[in-house]
Coordinates of C-alpha atoms in Angstrom, one line a residue:
G775 CA -0.1 0.0 0.3
T776 CA 2.8 2.7 1.1
Q777 CA 5.3 3.6 -1.2
V778 CA 8.7 4.3 -0.7
T779 CA 11.3 6.0 -2.7
V780 CA 14.5 6.5 -1.9
E781 CA 16.9 9.1 -3.9
I782 CA 20.7 8.6 -3.6
H783 CA 22.4 11.2 -5.7
S784 CA 26.2 13.2 -5.5
E785 CA 25.9 16.5 -6.7
D786 CA 27.0 16.6 -9.8
T787 CA 24.4 13.8 -11.4
P788 CA 21.1 15.2 -12.3
L789 CA 18.0 14.5 -9.7
K790 CA 16.5 10.9 -10.1
P791 CA 14.2 9.2 -8.4
I792 CA 15.6 5.3 -8.1
R793 CA 13.0 3.3 -6.9
I794 CA 14.1 1.1 -3.8
L795 CA 11.0 -0.9 -1.9
S796 CA 6.9 -0.9 -2.0
L797 CA 6.0 -2.6 1.2
E798 CA 3.0 -4.6 0.6
K799 CA 0.0 -3.9 2.9
G800 CA -0.2 -6.7 6.2
F801 CA 3.5 -6.7 6.1
Q802 CA 4.4 -4.7 9.7
G803 CA 7.0 -1.8 9.3
T804 CA 9.6 -2.7 12.5
E805 CA 12.4 -4.2 12.8
A806 CA 11.7 -7.3 15.0
P807 CA 12.0 -6.2 18.5
R808 CA 15.9 -7.0 20.2
P809 CA 16.3 -9.0 23.0
P810 CA 16.5 -7.0 26.0
G811 CA 19.6 -6.4 27.3
A812 CA 21.8 -5.1 30.0
K813 CA 20.6 -1.3 29.9
D814 CA 17.2 -2.2 29.7
L815 CA 17.6 -4.2 33.3
H816 CA 16.5 -2.6 36.8
A817 CA 17.3 -3.3 39.9
Y818 CA 16.1 -5.9 42.3
P819 CA 14.8 -5.3 45.0
W820 CA 12.9 -2.0 44.6
D821 CA 14.5 1.0 45.4
K822 CA 11.4 2.2 46.8
S823 CA 12.0 5.3 44.0
S824 CA 9.3 5.7 41.4
L825 CA 6.9 3.3 41.0
K826 CA 7.6 3.0 36.8
S827 CA 10.4 2.3 34.8
M828 CA 10.7 6.0 33.4
P829 CA 9.7 9.8 33.6
V830 CA 6.5 9.8 32.9
D831 CA 4.0 13.4 33.3
L832 CA 0.7 12.6 33.8
Q833 CA -0.5 15.7 34.2
Q834 CA 1.2 16.7 30.4
L835 CA -0.3 13.4 28.8
K836 CA -3.7 14.9 30.4
K837 CA -4.8 16.5 26.9
L838 CA -3.4 12.9 25.0
D839 CA -5.3 11.2 27.1
D840 CA -8.7 13.5 26.7
Y841 CA -8.3 13.2 23.1
A842 CA -7.6 9.5 23.5
L843 CA -10.5 8.5 25.0
K844 CA -12.9 10.1 22.7
V845 CA -11.7 8.3 19.9
N846 CA -14.3 6.2 18.5
V847 CA -13.1 4.4 15.0
K848 CA -13.5 0.7 14.4
S849 CA -13.3 0.1 10.8
S850 CA -10.2 -1.1 11.2
V851 CA -6.8 -1.7 13.7
E852 CA -5.8 0.7 10.9
D853 CA -7.6 3.5 10.7
L854 CA -8.4 3.5 14.5
V855 CA -4.3 3.8 15.0
K856 CA -3.7 6.9 12.4
A857 CA -6.8 7.7 14.3
L858 CA -5.1 8.0 17.5
L859 CA -1.5 9.3 15.6
K860 CA -3.6 12.9 15.2
Q861 CA -2.5 14.1 18.2
A862 CA 1.1 11.5 19.4
R863 CA 4.5 12.9 18.4
T864 CA 7.1 10.5 20.3
E865 CA 7.1 7.1 21.2
L866 CA 6.0 7.6 24.9
E867 CA 2.7 9.5 23.8
K868 CA 1.8 6.9 20.4
V869 CA 2.0 4.2 23.2
R870 CA 0.7 6.1 25.6
A871 CA -2.4 6.9 22.9
I872 CA -2.5 3.2 22.6
W873 CA -2.9 2.5 26.1
M874 CA -5.2 5.0 26.5
W875 CA -7.8 3.7 24.3
I876 CA -7.7 0.0 24.9
C877 CA -8.3 0.2 28.6
H878 CA -11.1 1.9 28.0
H879 CA -12.9 0.9 24.9
I880 CA -12.0 -3.0 25.7
E881 CA -13.8 -5.0 28.5
Y882 CA -13.0 -8.5 29.9
D883 CA -14.4 -10.8 28.0
V884 CA -15.9 -13.4 31.4
V885 CA -17.8 -15.3 29.5
G886 CA -15.2 -16.1 27.0
Y887 CA -12.9 -16.4 29.6
H888 CA -15.0 -19.8 30.2
N889 CA -15.3 -20.7 26.7
K890 CA -12.5 -20.4 25.1
S891 CA -12.8 -22.7 21.9
Q892 CA -15.1 -19.5 21.1
L893 CA -13.2 -17.0 21.3
S894 CA -10.7 -15.2 18.8
S895 CA -8.2 -13.0 20.4
K896 CA -6.7 -11.9 16.9
A897 CA -6.8 -8.0 16.7
E898 CA -9.1 -7.1 14.1
D899 CA -12.0 -9.0 16.3
V900 CA -11.1 -8.1 19.4
L901 CA -11.7 -4.6 17.9
Q902 CA -14.9 -5.2 16.9
M903 CA -15.5 -7.2 19.3
G904 CA -15.2 -4.8 22.4
K905 CA -13.7 -7.3 24.5
S906 CA -11.7 -10.5 24.4
I907 CA -9.4 -12.2 27.6
C908 CA -5.9 -10.8 28.5
E909 CA -4.1 -12.5 25.3
G910 CA -7.0 -10.6 22.7
Y911 CA -5.7 -7.3 25.1
A912 CA -2.0 -7.8 24.1
E913 CA -2.4 -9.4 20.8
L914 CA -3.9 -6.0 20.3
F915 CA -2.0 -3.2 21.8
E916 CA 0.7 -5.4 19.7
Q917 CA -0.7 -4.5 16.7
M918 CA -1.5 -1.1 17.2
C919 CA 2.7 -0.4 18.2
S920 CA 3.7 -2.0 15.5
I921 CA 1.2 0.4 13.3
A922 CA 2.0 2.6 14.9
G923 CA 5.9 2.1 14.7
V924 CA 6.7 0.6 17.8
Q925 CA 8.4 -2.1 19.4
C926 CA 5.7 -4.4 21.3
K927 CA 6.2 -7.5 22.6
K928 CA 3.1 -9.9 23.4
L929 CA 5.0 -11.7 26.6
S930 CA 3.2 -14.5 28.7
G931 CA 4.0 -16.4 32.4
H932 CA 2.0 -16.7 35.3
A933 CA -0.3 -14.1 37.3
K934 CA -0.8 -14.1 41.3
G935 CA -4.1 -12.4 40.1
Y936 CA -8.1 -12.8 40.3
G937 CA -8.6 -16.4 42.3
Y938 CA -5.2 -16.5 43.6
K939 CA -4.6 -18.1 46.9
I940 CA -1.4 -17.6 49.2
G941 CA 0.8 -20.1 48.7
Q942 CA -0.2 -21.4 45.3
T943 CA 2.2 -23.2 43.2
F944 CA 2.4 -22.7 39.5
T945 CA 2.6 -25.4 37.6
G946 CA 2.1 -26.0 33.9
N947 CA 1.4 -23.5 30.5
S948 CA 1.2 -19.7 31.6
D949 CA -2.0 -18.2 32.5
H950 CA -1.7 -14.1 31.6
A951 CA -0.7 -12.3 28.7
W952 CA 1.1 -8.9 29.0
N953 CA 3.1 -6.6 27.1
A954 CA 6.7 -5.2 26.5
V955 CA 7.1 -2.0 24.8
Y956 CA 10.3 -0.1 23.3
I957 CA 9.8 3.3 24.1
E958 CA 13.3 5.7 24.3
G959 CA 15.7 2.9 24.2
R960 CA 14.7 0.7 26.8
W961 CA 11.9 -1.9 27.0
H962 CA 9.7 -1.4 29.7
L963 CA 6.1 -4.0 30.4
L964 CA 2.6 -3.0 31.1
D965 CA -0.5 -4.1 31.5
S966 CA -3.8 -3.2 29.9
T967 CA -6.0 -6.5 31.0
W968 CA -5.4 -5.2 33.9
G969 CA -5.2 -1.8 33.4
S970 CA -8.4 -1.5 32.5
G971 CA -10.8 -3.1 35.6
S972 CA -10.9 -6.1 37.6
V973 CA -12.5 -9.5 37.9
D974 CA -14.4 -11.0 40.8
D975 CA -12.4 -13.8 42.2
S976 CA -15.7 -16.4 39.9
F977 CA -14.5 -15.0 36.9
T978 CA -18.2 -14.1 36.5
K979 CA -18.5 -10.1 36.5
F980 CA -15.1 -7.4 34.9
T981 CA -15.6 -3.8 36.9
R982 CA -14.7 -1.0 34.8
R983 CA -11.6 0.5 36.9
Y984 CA -8.9 2.0 35.4
N985 CA -5.8 0.9 36.6
E986 CA -3.2 3.2 36.2
F987 CA -0.3 1.4 38.0
Y988 CA 0.0 -1.1 35.3
F989 CA 1.1 1.3 32.8
L990 CA 5.7 1.2 32.4
T991 CA 5.4 -0.4 35.8
H992 CA 8.7 -0.6 37.6
P993 CA 10.0 -4.5 36.7
A994 CA 10.9 -4.5 41.2
L995 CA 6.7 -3.9 41.2
F996 CA 5.4 -6.0 38.5
I997 CA 6.9 -8.8 39.5
N998 CA 5.5 -9.1 42.3
N999 CA 2.5 -10.6 40.1
H1000 CA 4.2 -11.5 37.3
F1001 CA 6.3 -14.3 36.2
P1002 CA 7.4 -14.0 32.3
D1003 CA 8.0 -17.6 31.0
N1004 CA 11.0 -15.8 29.3
S1005 CA 13.0 -15.1 32.5
N1006 CA 15.1 -12.1 31.0
W1007 CA 11.7 -10.5 30.1
Q1008 CA 11.3 -10.0 34.4
L1009 CA 14.0 -6.4 32.9
L1010 CA 15.7 -7.3 36.5
K1011 CA 19.2 -7.5 38.2
P1012 CA 18.7 -10.0 39.8
T1013 CA 16.3 -12.5 38.3
L1014 CA 13.9 -14.0 40.6
T1015 CA 13.3 -18.5 40.2
L1016 CA 9.8 -18.9 40.3
K1017 CA 10.2 -20.8 43.7
E1018 CA 10.9 -17.1 44.6
F1019 CA 8.1 -15.5 42.9
E1020 CA 5.2 -18.3 44.6
N1021 CA 6.9 -17.1 48.5
N1022 CA 6.4 -13.6 48.2
M1023 CA 4.5 -11.2 49.2
L1024 CA 1.9 -9.7 47.0
H1025 CA 0.9 -6.6 47.7
S1026 CA -2.0 -5.7 46.1
S1027 CA -1.7 -1.7 43.4
N1028 CA -3.4 0.4 46.0
F1029 CA 0.0 -1.2 48.2
Y1030 CA 1.8 1.2 45.8
T1031 CA -0.5 4.0 44.2
L1032 CA -1.4 4.5 48.5
G1033 CA 2.8 5.3 48.8
L1034 CA 3.2 2.2 51.2
L1035 CA 7.1 1.0 50.4
A1036 CA 7.0 -2.3 52.5
S1037 CA 6.0 -4.6 54.7
H1038 CA 7.2 -7.5 57.4
P1039 CA 7.3 -10.0 57.5
E1040 CA 8.0 -10.7 54.0
T1041 CA 6.4 -14.2 53.2
P1042 CA 2.8 -14.5 53.2
I1043 CA 2.3 -17.0 55.5
I1044 CA 3.4 -16.4 59.5
Q1045 CA 3.4 -18.2 62.3
T1046 CA 2.3 -17.1 66.2
V1047 CA 4.5 -17.5 68.8
N1048 CA 2.9 -17.8 72.1
G1049 CA -0.6 -17.1 70.9
K1050 CA 1.0 -14.2 68.9
A1051 CA 1.9 -12.5 65.6
S1052 CA 2.7 -9.2 64.0
V1053 CA 2.8 -7.3 61.1
S1054 CA 4.2 -3.6 60.2
V1055 CA 4.0 -1.8 57.0
D1056 CA 6.5 1.1 56.6
C1057 CA 4.9 4.5 53.8
R1058 CA 5.8 8.0 53.7
S1059 CA 3.6 10.1 55.1
G1060 CA 0.8 9.3 57.4
T1061 CA -1.6 6.7 56.2
L1062 CA -4.7 5.5 57.9
F1063 CA -4.9 1.6 58.8
T1064 CA -7.5 -1.0 59.4
F1065 CA -7.5 -4.4 59.2
K1066 CA -9.8 -7.9 59.9
L1067 CA -8.4 -11.3 61.1
K1068 CA -11.5 -13.5 59.8
G1069 CA -14.1 -10.6 59.5
T1070 CA -12.7 -8.8 62.9
D1071 CA -10.6 -6.3 63.9
E1072 CA -11.5 -7.0 67.7
H1073 CA -8.2 -9.2 68.5
G1074 CA -5.4 -7.4 67.4
L1075 CA -3.5 -4.1 68.9
M1076 CA -3.0 -1.7 65.9
T1077 CA -1.2 1.8 66.2
L1078 CA -0.1 4.7 64.1
K1079 CA 3.2 5.1 63.2
K1080 CA 4.4 7.8 61.5
H1081 CA 5.5 6.1 58.7
G1082 CA 3.7 3.4 59.1
M1083 CA 1.9 1.0 61.5
K1084 CA 2.2 -2.1 63.6
L1085 CA 0.0 -5.0 64.1
D1086 CA -0.2 -7.2 66.9
I1087 CA -2.8 -10.2 66.6
Y1088 CA -3.8 -12.2 68.9
P1089 CA -6.2 -15.3 67.1
R1090 CA -8.8 -17.3 69.3
E1091 CA -8.4 -20.3 68.2
T1092 CA -6.1 -22.8 66.0
G1093 CA -6.2 -23.5 62.8
R1094 CA -5.3 -21.2 59.8
H1095 CA -6.8 -17.4 59.6
K1096 CA -7.1 -14.9 56.6
L1097 CA -5.2 -11.1 57.8
E1098 CA -6.0 -8.6 55.7
I1099 CA -4.9 -5.1 56.2
F1100 CA -6.4 -1.8 54.7
A1101 CA -5.1 1.8 54.0
K1102 CA -6.6 4.8 53.1
P1103 CA -4.6 8.4 52.6
S1104 CA -5.3 10.9 55.3
K1105 CA -5.5 13.7 53.7
A1106 CA -8.2 15.9 55.5
E1107 CA -10.7 16.1 52.3
A1108 CA -10.8 12.2 52.3
S1109 CA -11.7 11.6 55.3
D1110 CA -14.5 10.3 53.1
G1111 CA -11.9 7.9 51.2
V1112 CA -13.1 3.9 51.5
Y1113 CA -10.2 1.9 53.0
S1114 CA -8.0 -0.8 50.0
C1115 CA -7.2 -3.6 51.1
V1116 CA -3.3 -3.5 50.7
L1117 CA -1.6 -6.7 52.1
E1118 CA -3.3 -9.7 52.8
Y1119 CA -1.5 -12.7 54.7
V1120 CA -2.6 -16.5 56.0
V1121 CA -1.9 -16.4 60.0
E1122 CA -1.5 -20.4 61.6
C1123 CA -2.0 -20.1 64.9
E1124 CA -0.8 -23.1 66.9
S1125 CA -1.9 -22.3 69.9
V1126 CA -3.8 -19.6 71.9
D1127 CA -3.1 -17.2 74.0
E1128 CA -6.0 -16.9 76.5
A1129 CA -4.6 -14.0 78.8
A1130 CA -5.0 -11.5 75.6
R1131 CA -8.0 -11.1 75.4
F1132 CA -9.0 -6.8 74.5
P1133 CA -12.0 -5.5 75.6
K1134 CA -15.4 -5.2 73.2
D1135 CA -15.0 -1.3 73.7
L1136 CA -11.5 -1.2 72.3
H1137 CA -11.6 1.3 69.5
Q1138 CA -8.7 0.3 66.9
P1139 CA -5.6 1.7 66.2
V1140 CA -4.6 2.5 69.9
G1141 CA -2.7 4.5 71.8
P1142 CA -1.6 8.3 70.6
S1143 CA -0.5 8.5 66.8
W1144 CA 0.0 11.4 64.6
F1145 CA -3.5 11.6 64.3
S1146 CA -4.2 12.3 67.5
E1147 CA -2.1 15.3 67.5
R1148 CA -3.3 16.6 64.3
Q1149 CA -6.4 16.7 66.5
G1150 CA -4.3 19.1 69.8
F1151 CA -2.7 15.9 71.8
L1152 CA 0.5 16.6 71.2
R1153 CA 4.0 15.7 73.6
P1154 CA 1.7 12.0 75.7
S1155 CA 3.4 11.7 78.7
H1156 CA 2.6 7.4 77.6
R1157 CA 3.3 6.7 74.0
E1158 CA 2.8 3.3 73.5
P1159 CA -1.1 1.4 73.6
T1160 CA -0.8 -0.1 76.6
I1161 CA -0.5 1.2 80.2
H1162 CA 0.1 -1.5 83.1
T1163 CA -0.7 -0.8 86.4
N1164 CA -0.1 -2.5 89.4
D1165 CA -1.6 -0.3 91.7
G1166 CA -4.6 0.8 89.6
R1167 CA -3.9 4.4 89.3
C1168 CA -1.9 5.9 86.6
S1169 CA -1.6 9.5 85.4
L1170 CA -1.4 10.9 81.9
T1171 CA -0.5 14.6 80.4
F1172 CA -1.1 15.7 77.3
T1173 CA 0.2 19.8 75.7
L1174 CA -2.6 20.9 74.2
G1175 CA -2.1 22.1 70.4
K1176 CA -5.4 23.8 70.4
D1177 CA -7.7 25.3 72.2
I1178 CA -10.2 22.5 72.7
S1179 CA -12.4 21.0 75.5
V1180 CA -11.8 17.3 76.0
L1181 CA -13.7 14.3 77.2
S1182 CA -12.6 11.6 78.8
S1183 CA -14.0 8.0 80.0
L1184 CA -13.6 4.5 80.9
H1185 CA -14.8 1.6 79.7
A1186 CA -14.8 -2.5 80.9
D1187 CA -16.3 -6.1 80.0
G1188 CA -19.2 -7.5 81.3
S1189 CA -18.1 -5.3 84.6
G1190 CA -21.7 -3.0 84.7
L1191 CA -19.1 0.4 85.2
A1192 CA -21.9 2.3 83.4
E1193 CA -21.0 5.5 80.5
D1194 CA -21.5 7.9 83.6
M1195 CA -19.4 5.4 86.9
G1196 CA -16.8 5.2 83.7
R1197 CA -16.7 9.0 83.5
R1198 CA -16.3 9.0 87.7
H1199 CA -13.1 6.7 87.8
I1200 CA -11.0 9.9 86.3
M1201 CA -10.1 12.8 87.4
Q1202 CA -9.6 15.8 84.6
I1203 CA -7.4 18.9 85.5
R1204 CA -6.2 21.4 83.0
R1205 CA -3.0 23.5 83.5
G1206 CA -2.9 26.0 80.9
N1207 CA -2.7 24.3 77.6
Q1208 CA -1.4 21.5 79.8
I1209 CA -4.1 18.5 80.8
E1210 CA -3.5 15.8 82.9
L1211 CA -5.6 12.8 83.3
K1212 CA -5.5 10.8 86.9
L1213 CA -7.5 7.3 86.8
H1214 CA -8.2 5.4 89.8
L1215 CA -9.2 2.0 88.6
P1216 CA -13.0 0.0 90.1
H1217 CA -11.1 -3.3 90.1
A1218 CA -8.3 -5.4 87.9
G1219 CA -8.5 -6.0 84.4
N1220 CA -8.6 -4.7 80.8
F1221 CA -9.7 -0.9 80.2
V1222 CA -10.1 1.6 77.5
L1223 CA -9.8 5.1 78.1
K1224 CA -11.5 6.7 75.9
I1225 CA -10.4 10.5 74.9
Y1226 CA -12.7 12.9 73.0
S1227 CA -12.0 16.6 72.6
K1228 CA -14.6 19.4 70.4
K1229 CA -13.3 23.5 69.7
R1230 CA -14.0 25.4 72.8
S1231 CA -16.1 27.7 70.9
D1232 CA -18.3 24.6 69.7
P1233 CA -22.0 23.8 70.8
G1234 CA -22.2 21.2 69.5
N1235 CA -20.9 17.1 70.5
Y1236 CA -17.3 16.0 71.0
D1237 CA -15.5 13.7 68.4
Y1238 CA -14.2 10.6 69.7
I1239 CA -10.0 10.7 69.1
F1240 CA -7.8 7.8 70.4
N1241 CA -7.5 5.2 73.0
Y1242 CA -6.2 3.2 75.5
L1243 CA -5.8 -0.2 76.5
I1244 CA -5.2 -0.2 80.1
T1245 CA -4.2 -3.2 82.1
C1246 CA -4.5 -4.1 85.9
L1247 CA -3.6 -7.3 87.4
N1248 CA -3.7 -7.2 90.8
T1249 CA -6.9 -8.2 92.5
E1250 CA -6.3 -6.4 95.8
V1251 CA -7.4 -3.4 93.1
K1252 CA -10.9 -1.8 94.6
W1253 CA -10.4 2.9 94.1
P1254 CA -13.7 3.8 94.5
A1255 CA -14.5 6.7 92.0
F1256 CA -12.9 10.8 92.2
P1257 CA -16.4 13.0 93.5
Q1258 CA -18.7 14.2 91.2
S1259 CA -18.7 17.7 90.0
Y1260 CA -21.3 20.2 88.7
S1261 CA -21.1 22.2 86.0
K1262 CA -20.3 25.2 88.4
W1263 CA -16.4 23.1 88.6
M1264 CA -14.0 24.5 85.8
E1265 CA -12.1 23.1 84.3
D1266 CA -8.9 24.4 85.6
Y1267 CA -10.0 23.4 89.7
E1268 CA -7.7 21.1 91.1
I1269 CA -8.9 18.5 93.8
L1270 CA -5.6 17.7 95.8
E1271 CA -7.4 16.2 99.0
P1272 CA -9.8 14.8 99.6
L1273 CA -9.4 12.4 95.9
S1274 CA -11.8 9.6 97.0
G1275 CA -15.4 10.2 96.4
L1276 CA -16.3 8.5 99.5
L1277 CA -15.5 9.4 102.9
P1278 CA -15.3 7.9 106.2
A1279 CA -17.8 8.1 108.2
N1280 CA -17.8 9.5 111.0
R1281 CA -14.7 11.2 111.0
N1282 CA -13.1 14.5 110.4
V1283 CA -11.4 15.2 106.5
Q1284 CA -9.2 17.5 105.6
F1285 CA -10.0 19.7 102.6
K1286 CA -7.6 21.6 100.2
L1287 CA -9.0 22.3 97.0
K1288 CA -7.3 25.1 94.0
M1289 CA -10.1 27.0 93.2
H1290 CA -9.6 30.4 91.4
G1291 CA -12.0 33.4 91.4
I1292 CA -14.7 32.6 94.2
A1293 CA -15.5 34.9 97.1
K1294 CA -16.2 32.2 99.8
V1295 CA -16.2 27.9 99.5
L1296 CA -18.6 25.9 102.6
V1297 CA -18.3 21.8 102.9
Q1298 CA -22.0 21.1 103.9
A1299 CA -22.5 17.8 105.9
E1300 CA -24.8 17.8 109.1
N1301 CA -23.3 20.6 109.6
T1302 CA -21.7 23.6 107.2
Y1303 CA -17.9 24.1 107.5
P1304 CA -16.1 27.1 106.0
L1305 CA -13.3 26.6 103.9
T1306 CA -10.6 29.1 104.7
H1307 CA -7.8 30.5 101.7
N1308 CA -4.5 30.8 101.8
R1309 CA -2.4 30.8 98.6
G1310 CA -4.5 29.7 95.8
C1311 CA -6.2 26.8 98.5
W1312 CA -9.2 26.3 100.1
E1313 CA -8.3 24.3 102.9
G1314 CA -10.1 23.3 106.1
T1315 CA -11.6 20.3 107.9
C1316 CA -15.3 19.0 107.8
N1317 CA -17.3 16.0 110.2
T1318 CA -19.0 13.1 108.6
S1319 CA -20.7 12.4 111.2
G1320 CA -25.0 11.8 110.1
C1321 CA -24.8 12.3 107.2
R1322 CA -24.9 10.7 104.0
E1323 CA -23.5 13.2 101.4
V1324 CA -21.3 15.8 101.8
F1325 CA -21.5 18.9 99.1
V1326 CA -18.8 21.4 98.6
M1327 CA -20.6 24.6 97.6
V1328 CA -19.0 28.1 96.8
H1329 CA -20.3 32.1 96.4
E1330 CA -19.2 33.5 93.4
N1331 CA -19.5 36.8 94.8
A1332 CA -19.9 38.0 98.3
N1333 CA -22.8 39.8 97.8
H1334 CA -24.8 36.5 96.1
S1335 CA -26.9 35.0 98.7
F1336 CA -27.0 32.3 97.2
Y1337 CA -24.8 29.8 96.8
S1338 CA -23.3 27.0 93.6
H1339 CA -22.9 23.1 94.3
V1340 CA -20.1 22.3 92.5
L1341 CA -18.3 19.0 94.3
K1342 CA -20.9 15.9 95.7
Y1343 CA -18.7 13.1 97.9
E1344 CA -20.7 9.9 99.7
V1345 CA -19.5 8.8 103.4
E1346 CA -19.7 4.9 103.7
T1347 CA -22.4 3.6 105.8
Q1348 CA -21.9 1.9 108.9

């Protein structure tokens, strides 16, 4: 079809064209692709730099992408390529236009997958049908590149695709096809089947969802789920063996597109040690994680780190369990974003750690993190998720980085610790931008300390921020609640004594309270006892004979005749 004329003449001869060669239609105008050589290879393992094997500016390609999506030519593969190349000059642009068109116009043929005898993978047929299996995607890609004058090779091999089970071995014929393209003097890898969307594990439904990750993927990441029949096409040094490929951790494309870098352990099957298994993930910036062990997140302790997360899990029964880890970016605007599965492990549990039972109210992640810091809780006195106390008491402090009000509550399983009583076992003291939470546990066991906050100026509800696990093994522990406080008790007031909300009967009790901005303080028992003001504290004694309750009352203004209740104590029954 196309005529090529080449003129060869020296300066002193009259010009006379010599016809060299006429290309027959159907002859593909690219030379046989050269095999990959040293300059095509990338180091393995991944150096955590780029997700692609060459620099690609997606912003710059956006105009081309939009153009390619709109091209609607089905008359022939040649005509389609001709239309796409109107906007594509460089090799990268040509490959990109072909990639974009195929990923958005060809869908996976789930029916054909189950009935391969009826299926043609010829490029022309794939174009007319608008659907195919991986073989057809790769065939069409190769043909279109060839017409565009870009070297391209269809590769086949084993893939950890849909239906893949952890620990599976690969035998027999290859089960997947993809392509290598030659751009700017180097070979690169891509998979347009996986770029176009996903099928469910039973291969009955295709969901169109474009995936940028499989365009010119860095070979050290591509090997994660693509193992070519010819190991030269891994484009890696050193190359991996099939055994290594089978045993390697499978990271989904979400893992890398969310900016995650590595996971430990690096093998997908993990054994518990004394009933516990640990997993960690490294990432570039604040990412939110959740997990599911056998479908629930109750049997673990997950902590968020600045550059990743750490998870200890304690399966409740022996055997093999599926552990899934999900992640989502933490950008403020993406707070409604969906968690995507980024990792899957199989946990083999030989013995159960009976002691590791966590309260139902425990919320993942546990402990302070960059997330609680972002909400204004800075410099936590306790950085670990679990606080162990031997005498049933502990004290936590934070510097508040924002103008917030704080609320906290204590929860335990089956102890009948009602919400309001749970609050009474914590005393909050505010000193400037410091806040202290004093805890007195009502009994031994595992507790959850939940911490909430809201903007001081907001009339609305408090938002949950984070929680700790508090454990106490000492069965002697039995602290009474702190005294009940009323709305006139300010957050920067402080009880120095008595801290216990339960006072002994028939006793003189010493009071010492730090309060400011008031005129008079009275303690009301059977009789009324005034407290005296001394260096910022109100002090005095009260006798608890003949009464069941003791109130602390304040006069806010010396000219007022009425008192406000600020604290209430119970008195032990005799």
